[in-house]
Amino acid sequence: MDETRETLPSSKGTYSLIMRISETTQLTVGKLGTYEFRDGWYTYVGSALGSGGLRARLGHHLSSATKPHWHIDYLRMAASIREVWYVVSETAYEHRWANELLSRPGAEIPVRCFGASDCTCVTHLIRFRQRPDLEAFSKALG
């Protein structure tokens, strides 16, 4: 992963963390409960529309989670971020991105409502056995 906090834009946008879990692990995710996370590739979709934009939000995700706040903070204790996909925009695309990722071949829902407790999406966390393909994802979005 080439991104560092300093190279990220402070603009608002939508992002996806591409993470790897190398061995099955069990984690408690706040009030959601305790779940088994199988080895594989995970994508977490979110938006950064507040002050500081993508730089602030992704800077949080790229640093160690010492005091978990969001669902993703709990998963980050076991997963390593390998890539960050993002788009600069005042519009939140997180719901569209989550739905598109869920429609990809091999997509699995590891935890319902993960990162989606404030919307109607099934989840904002999607698991794949293989590394997701940014080019295919971008083409599908048009």
Coordinates of C-alpha atoms in Angstrom, one line a residue:
M1 CA 0.0 0.0 0.0
D2 CA 1.5 3.3 -1.1
E3 CA -0.8 5.7 0.7
T4 CA 0.4 7.6 3.7
R5 CA -1.7 10.0 5.7
E6 CA 0.2 13.0 4.2
T7 CA -0.5 11.9 0.6
L8 CA -4.3 11.5 1.1
P9 CA -6.5 14.4 0.1
S10 CA -8.3 16.3 2.8
S11 CA -11.4 16.5 0.5
K12 CA -14.6 14.6 1.2
G13 CA -15.1 11.2 -0.4
T14 CA -15.9 7.5 -0.3
Y15 CA -13.4 4.8 0.4
S16 CA -12.9 1.1 0.6
L17 CA -10.3 -0.6 2.8
I18 CA -9.0 -3.8 1.2
M19 CA -7.8 -6.0 4.1
R20 CA -6.4 -9.5 4.6
I21 CA -6.9 -11.9 7.4
S22 CA -4.4 -14.7 7.2
E23 CA -5.9 -17.1 9.7
T24 CA -9.4 -17.6 11.0
T25 CA -9.9 -15.6 14.2
Q26 CA -12.8 -14.8 16.6
L27 CA -13.5 -11.2 17.5
T28 CA -16.0 -9.3 19.5
V29 CA -17.3 -6.3 17.5
G30 CA -18.7 -3.9 20.0
K31 CA -22.5 -4.4 20.5
L32 CA -22.8 -6.5 17.3
G33 CA -21.4 -9.5 19.2
T34 CA -18.7 -12.1 18.7
Y35 CA -18.0 -13.5 15.3
E36 CA -15.6 -15.8 13.5
F37 CA -13.7 -14.1 10.7
R38 CA -12.3 -16.7 8.3
D39 CA -9.0 -16.2 6.5
G40 CA -9.5 -14.2 3.3
W41 CA -9.9 -10.8 1.8
Y42 CA -12.2 -8.2 3.3
T43 CA -13.5 -5.0 1.9
Y44 CA -14.9 -2.3 4.2
V45 CA -16.8 0.6 2.6
G46 CA -17.3 4.0 4.2
S47 CA -17.6 7.7 3.6
A48 CA -15.6 10.6 4.8
L49 CA -17.8 13.6 4.6
G50 CA -16.9 15.3 7.8
S51 CA -14.1 17.8 8.6
G52 CA -10.7 16.6 7.5
G53 CA -12.3 14.4 4.8
L54 CA -10.5 11.4 3.5
R55 CA -7.2 12.3 5.2
A56 CA -8.7 12.3 8.7
R57 CA -10.9 9.3 8.3
L58 CA -8.3 7.1 6.5
G59 CA -5.6 8.4 8.8
H60 CA -7.7 6.9 11.7
H61 CA -8.1 3.6 9.9
L62 CA -4.4 3.4 8.9
S63 CA -3.2 3.9 12.5
S64 CA -3.5 1.4 15.3
A65 CA -6.9 1.2 17.0
T66 CA -6.0 1.6 20.6
K67 CA -9.6 2.4 21.7
P68 CA -12.1 1.0 19.2
H69 CA -15.0 3.3 18.2
W70 CA -16.4 2.0 14.9
H71 CA -17.0 -1.6 13.9
I72 CA -14.0 -1.5 11.6
D73 CA -11.7 -0.6 14.5
Y74 CA -12.4 -4.1 16.0
L75 CA -11.7 -5.9 12.8
R76 CA -8.4 -3.9 12.3
M77 CA -7.0 -5.7 15.3
A78 CA -6.8 -8.9 13.2
A79 CA -6.7 -7.6 9.6
S80 CA -4.0 -5.8 7.7
I81 CA -4.9 -3.1 5.3
R82 CA -3.3 -3.9 1.9
E83 CA -5.0 -1.3 -0.3
V84 CA -7.2 1.8 -0.1
W85 CA -9.6 2.6 -2.9
Y86 CA -11.2 6.0 -2.8
V87 CA -12.9 8.7 -4.8
V88 CA -13.0 12.4 -4.0
S89 CA -16.7 13.6 -4.0
E90 CA -19.2 15.5 -2.0
T91 CA -21.6 12.7 -2.6
A92 CA -21.5 9.5 -0.5
Y93 CA -21.2 6.5 -2.7
E94 CA -20.7 4.0 0.2
H95 CA -24.1 2.3 -0.3
R96 CA -23.7 1.9 -4.0
W97 CA -20.2 0.6 -3.5
A98 CA -21.3 -1.9 -0.8
N99 CA -24.1 -3.2 -3.1
E100 CA -21.8 -3.5 -6.1
L101 CA -19.2 -5.4 -4.0
L102 CA -21.9 -7.7 -2.7
S103 CA -22.9 -8.5 -6.3
R104 CA -19.4 -9.6 -7.3
P105 CA -18.7 -13.3 -7.8
G106 CA -17.6 -15.0 -4.6
A107 CA -18.8 -12.1 -2.3
E108 CA -19.9 -13.2 1.2
I109 CA -21.5 -11.4 4.1
P110 CA -19.3 -12.1 7.2
V111 CA -21.4 -10.0 9.6
R112 CA -24.8 -8.5 8.9
C113 CA -25.1 -4.7 9.7
F114 CA -21.3 -4.4 10.0
G115 CA -20.6 -0.7 9.5
A116 CA -24.2 -0.2 8.3
S117 CA -26.1 0.3 11.6
D118 CA -27.1 3.8 10.4
C119 CA -28.5 2.8 6.9
T120 CA -30.5 0.1 5.2
C121 CA -27.6 -1.8 3.6
V122 CA -27.1 -5.4 4.6
T123 CA -23.5 -4.7 5.5
H124 CA -20.5 -2.6 4.5
L125 CA -18.1 -5.5 5.1
I126 CA -17.7 -8.0 2.3
R127 CA -15.5 -11.1 2.3
F128 CA -13.8 -12.7 -0.7
R129 CA -11.5 -15.7 -1.0
Q130 CA -9.4 -13.9 -3.6
R131 CA -8.2 -10.4 -3.6
P132 CA -10.9 -8.1 -5.1
D133 CA -10.1 -6.5 -8.5
L134 CA -10.2 -2.7 -8.6
E135 CA -10.3 -2.6 -12.4
A136 CA -13.4 -4.9 -12.6
F137 CA -15.0 -3.0 -9.7
S138 CA -14.4 0.4 -11.4
K139 CA -15.8 -0.9 -14.7
A140 CA -18.9 -2.2 -13.0
L141 CA -19.6 1.2 -11.5
G142 CA -19.3 2.8 -14.9

